[in-house]
mmCIF file of the C-alpha atoms, coordinates in Angstrom:
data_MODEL
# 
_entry.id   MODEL 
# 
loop_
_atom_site.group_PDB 
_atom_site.id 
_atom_site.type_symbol 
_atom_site.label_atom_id 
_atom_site.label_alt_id 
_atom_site.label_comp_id 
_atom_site.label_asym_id 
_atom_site.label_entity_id 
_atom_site.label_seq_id 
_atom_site.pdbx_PDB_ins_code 
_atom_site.Cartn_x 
_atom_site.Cartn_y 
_atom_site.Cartn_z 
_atom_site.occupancy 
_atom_site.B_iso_or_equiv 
_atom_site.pdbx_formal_charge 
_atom_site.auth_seq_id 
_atom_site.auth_comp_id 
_atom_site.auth_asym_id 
_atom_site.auth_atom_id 
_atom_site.pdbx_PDB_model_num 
ATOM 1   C CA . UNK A 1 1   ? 106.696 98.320  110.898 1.00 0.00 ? 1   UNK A CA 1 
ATOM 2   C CA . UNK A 1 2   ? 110.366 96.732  110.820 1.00 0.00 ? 2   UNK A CA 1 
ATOM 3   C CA . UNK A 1 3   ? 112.088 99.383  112.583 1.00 0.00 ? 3   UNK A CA 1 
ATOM 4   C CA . UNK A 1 4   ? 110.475 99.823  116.080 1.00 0.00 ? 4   UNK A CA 1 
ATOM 5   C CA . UNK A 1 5   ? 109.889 103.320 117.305 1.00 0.00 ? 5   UNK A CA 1 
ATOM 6   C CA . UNK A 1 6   ? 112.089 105.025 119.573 1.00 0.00 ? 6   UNK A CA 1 
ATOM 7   C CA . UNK A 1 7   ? 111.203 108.461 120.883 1.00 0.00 ? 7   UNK A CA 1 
ATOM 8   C CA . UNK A 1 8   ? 113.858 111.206 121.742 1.00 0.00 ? 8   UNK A CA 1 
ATOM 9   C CA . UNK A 1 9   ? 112.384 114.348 123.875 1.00 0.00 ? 9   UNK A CA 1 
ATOM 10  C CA . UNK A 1 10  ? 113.784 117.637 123.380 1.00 0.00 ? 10  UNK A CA 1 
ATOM 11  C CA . UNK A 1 11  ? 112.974 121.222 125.166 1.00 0.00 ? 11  UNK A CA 1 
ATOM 12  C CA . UNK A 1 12  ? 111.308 123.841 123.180 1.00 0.00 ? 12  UNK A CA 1 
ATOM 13  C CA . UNK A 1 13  ? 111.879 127.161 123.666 1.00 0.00 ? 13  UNK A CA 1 
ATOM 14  C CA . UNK A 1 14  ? 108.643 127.267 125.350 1.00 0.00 ? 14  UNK A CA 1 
ATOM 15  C CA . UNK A 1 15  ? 109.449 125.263 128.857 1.00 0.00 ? 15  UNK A CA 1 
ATOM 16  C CA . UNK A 1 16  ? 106.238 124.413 129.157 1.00 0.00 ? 16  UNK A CA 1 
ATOM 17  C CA . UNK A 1 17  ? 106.141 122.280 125.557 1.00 0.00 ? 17  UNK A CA 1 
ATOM 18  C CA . UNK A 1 18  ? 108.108 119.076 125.227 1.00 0.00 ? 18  UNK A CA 1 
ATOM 19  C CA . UNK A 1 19  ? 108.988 117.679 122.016 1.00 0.00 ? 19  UNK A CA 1 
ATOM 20  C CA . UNK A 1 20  ? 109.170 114.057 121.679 1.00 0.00 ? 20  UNK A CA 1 
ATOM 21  C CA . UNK A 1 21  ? 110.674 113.219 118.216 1.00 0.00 ? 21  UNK A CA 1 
ATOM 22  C CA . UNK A 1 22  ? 110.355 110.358 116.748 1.00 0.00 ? 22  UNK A CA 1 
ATOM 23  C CA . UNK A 1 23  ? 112.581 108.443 114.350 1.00 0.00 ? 23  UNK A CA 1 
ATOM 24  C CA . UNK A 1 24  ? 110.286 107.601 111.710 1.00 0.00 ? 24  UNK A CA 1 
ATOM 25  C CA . UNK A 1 25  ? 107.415 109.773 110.147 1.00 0.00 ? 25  UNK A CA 1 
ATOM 26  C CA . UNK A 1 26  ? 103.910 109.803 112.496 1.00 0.00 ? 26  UNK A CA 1 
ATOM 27  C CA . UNK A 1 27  ? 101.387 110.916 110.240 1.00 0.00 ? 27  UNK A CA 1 
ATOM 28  C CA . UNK A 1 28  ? 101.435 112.160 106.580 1.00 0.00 ? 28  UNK A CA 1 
ATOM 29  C CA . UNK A 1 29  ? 100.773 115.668 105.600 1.00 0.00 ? 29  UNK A CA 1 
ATOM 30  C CA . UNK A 1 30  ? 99.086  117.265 108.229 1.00 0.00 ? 30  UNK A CA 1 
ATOM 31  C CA . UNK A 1 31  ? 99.220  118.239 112.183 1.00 0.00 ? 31  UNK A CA 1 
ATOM 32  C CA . UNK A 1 32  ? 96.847  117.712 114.921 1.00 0.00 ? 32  UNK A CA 1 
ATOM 33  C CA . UNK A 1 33  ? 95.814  119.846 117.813 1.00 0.00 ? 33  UNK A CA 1 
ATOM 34  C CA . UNK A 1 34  ? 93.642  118.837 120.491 1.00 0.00 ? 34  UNK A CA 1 
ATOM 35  C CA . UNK A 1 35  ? 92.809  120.645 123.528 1.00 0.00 ? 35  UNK A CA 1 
ATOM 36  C CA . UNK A 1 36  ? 91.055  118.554 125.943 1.00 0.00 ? 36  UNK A CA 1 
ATOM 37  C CA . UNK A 1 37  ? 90.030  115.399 125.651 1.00 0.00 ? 37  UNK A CA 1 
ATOM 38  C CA . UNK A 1 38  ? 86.706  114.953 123.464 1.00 0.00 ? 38  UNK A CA 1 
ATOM 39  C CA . UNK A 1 39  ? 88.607  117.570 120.657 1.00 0.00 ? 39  UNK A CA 1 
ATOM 40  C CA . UNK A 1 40  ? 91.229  114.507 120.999 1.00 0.00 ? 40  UNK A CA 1 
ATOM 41  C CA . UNK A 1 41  ? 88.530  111.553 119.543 1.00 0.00 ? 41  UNK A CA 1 
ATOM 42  C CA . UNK A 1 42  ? 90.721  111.014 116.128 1.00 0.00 ? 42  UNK A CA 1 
ATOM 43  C CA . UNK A 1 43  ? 93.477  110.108 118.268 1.00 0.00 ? 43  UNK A CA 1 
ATOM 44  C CA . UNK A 1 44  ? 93.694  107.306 120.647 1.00 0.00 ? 44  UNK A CA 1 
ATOM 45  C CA . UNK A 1 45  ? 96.987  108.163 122.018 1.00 0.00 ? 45  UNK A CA 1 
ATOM 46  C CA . UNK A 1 46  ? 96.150  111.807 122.436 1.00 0.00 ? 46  UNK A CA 1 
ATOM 47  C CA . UNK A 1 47  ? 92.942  110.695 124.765 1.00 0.00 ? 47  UNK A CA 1 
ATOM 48  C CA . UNK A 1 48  ? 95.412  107.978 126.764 1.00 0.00 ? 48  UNK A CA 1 
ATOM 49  C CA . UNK A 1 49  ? 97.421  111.478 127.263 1.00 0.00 ? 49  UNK A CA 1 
ATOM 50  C CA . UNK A 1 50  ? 94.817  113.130 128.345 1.00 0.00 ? 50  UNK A CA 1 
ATOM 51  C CA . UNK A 1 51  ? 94.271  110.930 131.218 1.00 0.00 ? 51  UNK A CA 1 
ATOM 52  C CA . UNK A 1 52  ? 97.086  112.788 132.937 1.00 0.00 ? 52  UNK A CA 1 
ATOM 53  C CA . UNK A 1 53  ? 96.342  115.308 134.760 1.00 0.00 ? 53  UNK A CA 1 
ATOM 54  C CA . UNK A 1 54  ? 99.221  117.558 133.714 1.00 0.00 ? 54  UNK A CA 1 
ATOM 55  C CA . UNK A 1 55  ? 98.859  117.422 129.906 1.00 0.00 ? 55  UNK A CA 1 
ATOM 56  C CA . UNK A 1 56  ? 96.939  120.714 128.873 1.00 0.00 ? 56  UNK A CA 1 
ATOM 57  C CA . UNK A 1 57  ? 97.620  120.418 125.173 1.00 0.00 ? 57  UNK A CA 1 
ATOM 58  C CA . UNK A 1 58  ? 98.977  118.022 122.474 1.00 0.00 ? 58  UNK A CA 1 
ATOM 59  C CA . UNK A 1 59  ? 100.017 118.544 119.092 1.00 0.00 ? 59  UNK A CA 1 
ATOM 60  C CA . UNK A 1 60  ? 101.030 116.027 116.873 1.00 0.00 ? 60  UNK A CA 1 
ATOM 61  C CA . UNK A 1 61  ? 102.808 116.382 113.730 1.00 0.00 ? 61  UNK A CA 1 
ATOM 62  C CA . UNK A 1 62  ? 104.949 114.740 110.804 1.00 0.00 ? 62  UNK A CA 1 
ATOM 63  C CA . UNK A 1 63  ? 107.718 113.080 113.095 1.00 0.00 ? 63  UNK A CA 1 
ATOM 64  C CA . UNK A 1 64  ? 106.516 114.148 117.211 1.00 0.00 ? 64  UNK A CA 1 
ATOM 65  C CA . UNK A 1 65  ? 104.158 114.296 119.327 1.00 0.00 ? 65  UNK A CA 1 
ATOM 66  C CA . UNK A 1 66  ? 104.543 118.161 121.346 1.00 0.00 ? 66  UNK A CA 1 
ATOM 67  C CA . UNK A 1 67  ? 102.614 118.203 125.025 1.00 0.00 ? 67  UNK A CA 1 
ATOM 68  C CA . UNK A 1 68  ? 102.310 121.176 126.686 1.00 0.00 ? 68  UNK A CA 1 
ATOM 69  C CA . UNK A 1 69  ? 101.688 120.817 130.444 1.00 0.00 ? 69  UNK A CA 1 
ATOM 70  C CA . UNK A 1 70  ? 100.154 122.280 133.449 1.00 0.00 ? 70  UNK A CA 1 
ATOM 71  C CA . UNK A 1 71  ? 102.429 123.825 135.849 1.00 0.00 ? 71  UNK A CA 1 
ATOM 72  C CA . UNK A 1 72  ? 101.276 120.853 138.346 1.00 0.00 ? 72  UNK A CA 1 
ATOM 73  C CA . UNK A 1 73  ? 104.602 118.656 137.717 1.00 0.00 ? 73  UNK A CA 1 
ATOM 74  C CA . UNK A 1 74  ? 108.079 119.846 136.284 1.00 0.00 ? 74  UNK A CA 1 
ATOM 75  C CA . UNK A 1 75  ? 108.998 117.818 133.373 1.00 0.00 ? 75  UNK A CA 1 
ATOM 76  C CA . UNK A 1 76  ? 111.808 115.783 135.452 1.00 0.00 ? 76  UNK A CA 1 
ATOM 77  C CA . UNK A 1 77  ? 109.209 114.290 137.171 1.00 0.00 ? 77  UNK A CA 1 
ATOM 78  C CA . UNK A 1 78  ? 107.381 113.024 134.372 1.00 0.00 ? 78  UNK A CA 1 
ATOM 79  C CA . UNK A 1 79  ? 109.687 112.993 131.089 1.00 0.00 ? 79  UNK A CA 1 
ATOM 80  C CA . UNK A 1 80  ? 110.922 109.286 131.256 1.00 0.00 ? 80  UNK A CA 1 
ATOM 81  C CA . UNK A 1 81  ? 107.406 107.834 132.325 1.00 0.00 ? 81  UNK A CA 1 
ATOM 82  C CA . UNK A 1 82  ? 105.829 109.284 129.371 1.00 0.00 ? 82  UNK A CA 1 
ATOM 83  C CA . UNK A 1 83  ? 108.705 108.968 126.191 1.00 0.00 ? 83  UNK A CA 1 
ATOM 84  C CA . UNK A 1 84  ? 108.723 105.341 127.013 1.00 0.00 ? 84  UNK A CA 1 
ATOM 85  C CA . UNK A 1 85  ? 104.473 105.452 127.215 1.00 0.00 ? 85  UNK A CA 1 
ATOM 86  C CA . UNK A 1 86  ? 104.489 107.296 124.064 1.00 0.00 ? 86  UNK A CA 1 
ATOM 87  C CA . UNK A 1 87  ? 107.149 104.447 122.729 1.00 0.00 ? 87  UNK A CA 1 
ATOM 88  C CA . UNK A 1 88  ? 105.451 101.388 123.682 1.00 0.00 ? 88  UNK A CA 1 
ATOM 89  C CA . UNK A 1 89  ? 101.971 102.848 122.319 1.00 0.00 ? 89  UNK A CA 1 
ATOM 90  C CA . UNK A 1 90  ? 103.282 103.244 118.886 1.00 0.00 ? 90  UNK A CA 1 
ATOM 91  C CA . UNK A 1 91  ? 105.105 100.316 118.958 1.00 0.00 ? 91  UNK A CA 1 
ATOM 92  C CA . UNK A 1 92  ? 101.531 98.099  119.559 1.00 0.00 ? 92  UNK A CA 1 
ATOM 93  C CA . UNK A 1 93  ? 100.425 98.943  116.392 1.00 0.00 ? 93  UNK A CA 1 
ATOM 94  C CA . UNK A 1 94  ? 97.465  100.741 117.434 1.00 0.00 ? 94  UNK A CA 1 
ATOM 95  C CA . UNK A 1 95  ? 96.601  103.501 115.057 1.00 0.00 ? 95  UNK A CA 1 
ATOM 96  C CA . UNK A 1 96  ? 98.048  107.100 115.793 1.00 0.00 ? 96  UNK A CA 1 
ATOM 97  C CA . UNK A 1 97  ? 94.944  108.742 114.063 1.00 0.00 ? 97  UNK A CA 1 
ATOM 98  C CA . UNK A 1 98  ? 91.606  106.596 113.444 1.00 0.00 ? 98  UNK A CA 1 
ATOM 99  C CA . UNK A 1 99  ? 90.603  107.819 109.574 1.00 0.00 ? 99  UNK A CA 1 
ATOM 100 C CA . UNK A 1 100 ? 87.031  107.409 109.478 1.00 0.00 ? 100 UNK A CA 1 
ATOM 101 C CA . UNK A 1 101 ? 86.166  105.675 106.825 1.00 0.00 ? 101 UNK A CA 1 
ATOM 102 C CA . UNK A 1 102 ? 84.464  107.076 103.588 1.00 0.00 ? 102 UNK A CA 1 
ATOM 103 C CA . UNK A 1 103 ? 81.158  105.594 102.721 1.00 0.00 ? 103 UNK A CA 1 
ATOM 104 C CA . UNK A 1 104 ? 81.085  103.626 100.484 1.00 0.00 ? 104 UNK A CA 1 
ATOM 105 C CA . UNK A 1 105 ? 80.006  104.381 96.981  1.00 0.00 ? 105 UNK A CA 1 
ATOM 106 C CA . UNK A 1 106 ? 77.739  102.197 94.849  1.00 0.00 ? 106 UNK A CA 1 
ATOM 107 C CA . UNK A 1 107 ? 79.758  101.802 91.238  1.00 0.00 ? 107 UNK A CA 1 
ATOM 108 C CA . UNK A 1 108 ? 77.828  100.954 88.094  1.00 0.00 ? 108 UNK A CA 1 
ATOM 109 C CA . UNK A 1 109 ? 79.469  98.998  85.122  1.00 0.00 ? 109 UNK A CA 1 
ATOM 110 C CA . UNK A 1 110 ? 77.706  98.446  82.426  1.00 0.00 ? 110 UNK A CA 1 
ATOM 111 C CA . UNK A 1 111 ? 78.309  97.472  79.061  1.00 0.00 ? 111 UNK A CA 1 
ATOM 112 C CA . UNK A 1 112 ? 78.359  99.190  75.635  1.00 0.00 ? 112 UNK A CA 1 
ATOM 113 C CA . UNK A 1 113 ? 77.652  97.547  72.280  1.00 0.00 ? 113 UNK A CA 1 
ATOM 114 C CA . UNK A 1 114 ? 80.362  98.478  69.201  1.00 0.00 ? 114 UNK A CA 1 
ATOM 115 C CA . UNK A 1 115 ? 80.302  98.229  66.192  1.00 0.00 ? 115 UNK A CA 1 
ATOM 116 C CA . UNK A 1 116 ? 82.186  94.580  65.973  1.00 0.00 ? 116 UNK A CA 1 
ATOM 117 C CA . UNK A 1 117 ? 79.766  92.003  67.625  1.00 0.00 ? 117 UNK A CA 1 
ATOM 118 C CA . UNK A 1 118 ? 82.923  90.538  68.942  1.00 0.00 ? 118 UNK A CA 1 
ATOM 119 C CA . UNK A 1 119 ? 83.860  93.209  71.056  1.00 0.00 ? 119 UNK A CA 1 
ATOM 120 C CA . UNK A 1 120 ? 82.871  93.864  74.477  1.00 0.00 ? 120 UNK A CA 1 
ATOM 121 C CA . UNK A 1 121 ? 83.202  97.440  75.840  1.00 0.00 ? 121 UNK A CA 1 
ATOM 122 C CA . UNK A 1 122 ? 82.801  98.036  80.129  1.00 0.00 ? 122 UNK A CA 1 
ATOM 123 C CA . UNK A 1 123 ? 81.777  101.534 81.197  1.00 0.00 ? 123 UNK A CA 1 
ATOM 124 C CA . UNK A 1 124 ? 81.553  102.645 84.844  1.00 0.00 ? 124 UNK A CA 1 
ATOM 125 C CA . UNK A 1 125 ? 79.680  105.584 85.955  1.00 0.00 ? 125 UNK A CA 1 
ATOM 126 C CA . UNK A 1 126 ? 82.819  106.727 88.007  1.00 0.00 ? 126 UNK A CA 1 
ATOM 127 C CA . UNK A 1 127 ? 86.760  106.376 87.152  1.00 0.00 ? 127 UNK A CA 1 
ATOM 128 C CA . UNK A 1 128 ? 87.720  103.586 88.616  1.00 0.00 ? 128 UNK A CA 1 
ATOM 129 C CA . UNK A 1 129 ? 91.634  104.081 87.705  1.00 0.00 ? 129 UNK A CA 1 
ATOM 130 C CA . UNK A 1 130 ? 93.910  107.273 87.320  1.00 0.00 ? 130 UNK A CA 1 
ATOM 131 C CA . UNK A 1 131 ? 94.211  106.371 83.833  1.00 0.00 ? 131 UNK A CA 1 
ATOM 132 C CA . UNK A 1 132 ? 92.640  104.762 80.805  1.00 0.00 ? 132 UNK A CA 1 
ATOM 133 C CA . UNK A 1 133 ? 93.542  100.961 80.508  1.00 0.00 ? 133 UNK A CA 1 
ATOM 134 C CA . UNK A 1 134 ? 93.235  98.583  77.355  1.00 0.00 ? 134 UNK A CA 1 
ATOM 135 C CA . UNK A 1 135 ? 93.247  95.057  77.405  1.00 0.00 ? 135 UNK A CA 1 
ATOM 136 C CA . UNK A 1 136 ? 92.908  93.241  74.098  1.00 0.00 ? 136 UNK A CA 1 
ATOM 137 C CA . UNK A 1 137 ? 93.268  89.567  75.378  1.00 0.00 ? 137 UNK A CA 1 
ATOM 138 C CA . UNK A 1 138 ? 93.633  87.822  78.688  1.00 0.00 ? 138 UNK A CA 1 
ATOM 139 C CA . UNK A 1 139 ? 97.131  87.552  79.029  1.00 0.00 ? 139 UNK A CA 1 
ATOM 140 C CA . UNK A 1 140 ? 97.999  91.262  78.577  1.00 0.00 ? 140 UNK A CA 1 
ATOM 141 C CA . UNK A 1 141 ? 95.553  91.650  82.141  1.00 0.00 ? 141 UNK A CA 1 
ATOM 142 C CA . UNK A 1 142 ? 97.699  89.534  84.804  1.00 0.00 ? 142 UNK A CA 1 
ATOM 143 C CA . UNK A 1 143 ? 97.847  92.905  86.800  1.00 0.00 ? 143 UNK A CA 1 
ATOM 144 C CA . UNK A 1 144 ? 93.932  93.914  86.113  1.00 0.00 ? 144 UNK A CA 1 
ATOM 145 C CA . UNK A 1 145 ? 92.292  90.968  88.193  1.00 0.00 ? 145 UNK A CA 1 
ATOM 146 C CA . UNK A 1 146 ? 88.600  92.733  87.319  1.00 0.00 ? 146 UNK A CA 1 
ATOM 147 C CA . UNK A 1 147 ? 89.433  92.806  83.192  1.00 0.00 ? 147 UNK A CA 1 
ATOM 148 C CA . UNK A 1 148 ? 90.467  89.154  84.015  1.00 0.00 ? 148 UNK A CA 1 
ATOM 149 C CA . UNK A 1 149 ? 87.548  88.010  85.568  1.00 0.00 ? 149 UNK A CA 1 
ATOM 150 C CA . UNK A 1 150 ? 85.549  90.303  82.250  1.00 0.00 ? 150 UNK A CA 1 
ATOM 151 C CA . UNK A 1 151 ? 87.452  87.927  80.315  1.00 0.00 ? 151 UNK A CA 1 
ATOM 152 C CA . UNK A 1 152 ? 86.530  84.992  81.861  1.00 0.00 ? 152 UNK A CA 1 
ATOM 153 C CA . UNK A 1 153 ? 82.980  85.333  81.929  1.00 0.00 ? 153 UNK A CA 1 
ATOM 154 C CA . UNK A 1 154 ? 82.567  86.108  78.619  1.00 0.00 ? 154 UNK A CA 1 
ATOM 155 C CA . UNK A 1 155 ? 83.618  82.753  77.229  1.00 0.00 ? 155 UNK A CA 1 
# 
């Protein structure tokens, strides 16, 4: 990212949840809750958290990260410490929520005859695109680097 991170906390209305607002989006389209620590596995950040023995709850959504806290510290105490800990975390690079991967899915492409013997057609037993591409020679496929390399093998 260009723009480092800088995180702003702000009071709730609830004085036991502090908002700390970032200035660029955190994740896309949806929110996190985690409880305790193991609920908190997507989310390295939320288990660092965790290791604090005042944070009771943390919520993370589009553009902050919300902790609510045990009545064990008031936020005075603590509210510097952890905006610049939340800062510096998201500024290493490390990943806010780890996406497990999908597994990956075998793809099949075969090929059809036609009725010209000089044409080629490539099915695959999946889409492989949002939409339906044509390419009738090798220069119209500079974007398409698997057409190009159909092209190239078949002489």
């Amino acid at each position: 990212m260009s723009t480092p991170y800088v995180i702003t906390p702000k009071p709730t209305t609830n004085d036991k949840i502090y908002k700390f607002e970032a200035n660029a989006f955190l994740v896309q389209g949806n929110s996190y809750e985690f409880g305790n620590i193991d609920q908190a596995k997507p989310s390295p950040l939320a288990q660092e958290l965790f290791h604090l023995p005042f944070v009771k709850t943390i919520f993370l959504a589009q553009n902050f990260v919300a902790i609510e806290k045990y009545d064990i510290v008031s936020w005075d105490m603590v509210l510097e410490e952890l905006s610049k800990s939340i800062e510096n975390y998201l500024n290493s690079g490390r990943p806010l929520i780890d996406v497990p991967s999908s597994k990956p899915q075998n793809i099949a492409v075969y090929a059809e005859s036609t009725p010209n013997p000089n044409t080629m057609k490539f099915v695959a037993n999946r889409s492989l695109v949002p939409r339906r591409f044509e390419y009738n020679s090798i220069d119209q496929c500079t974007h398409a680097p698997l057409a190009k390399e159909l092209f190239q093998t078949s002489g």
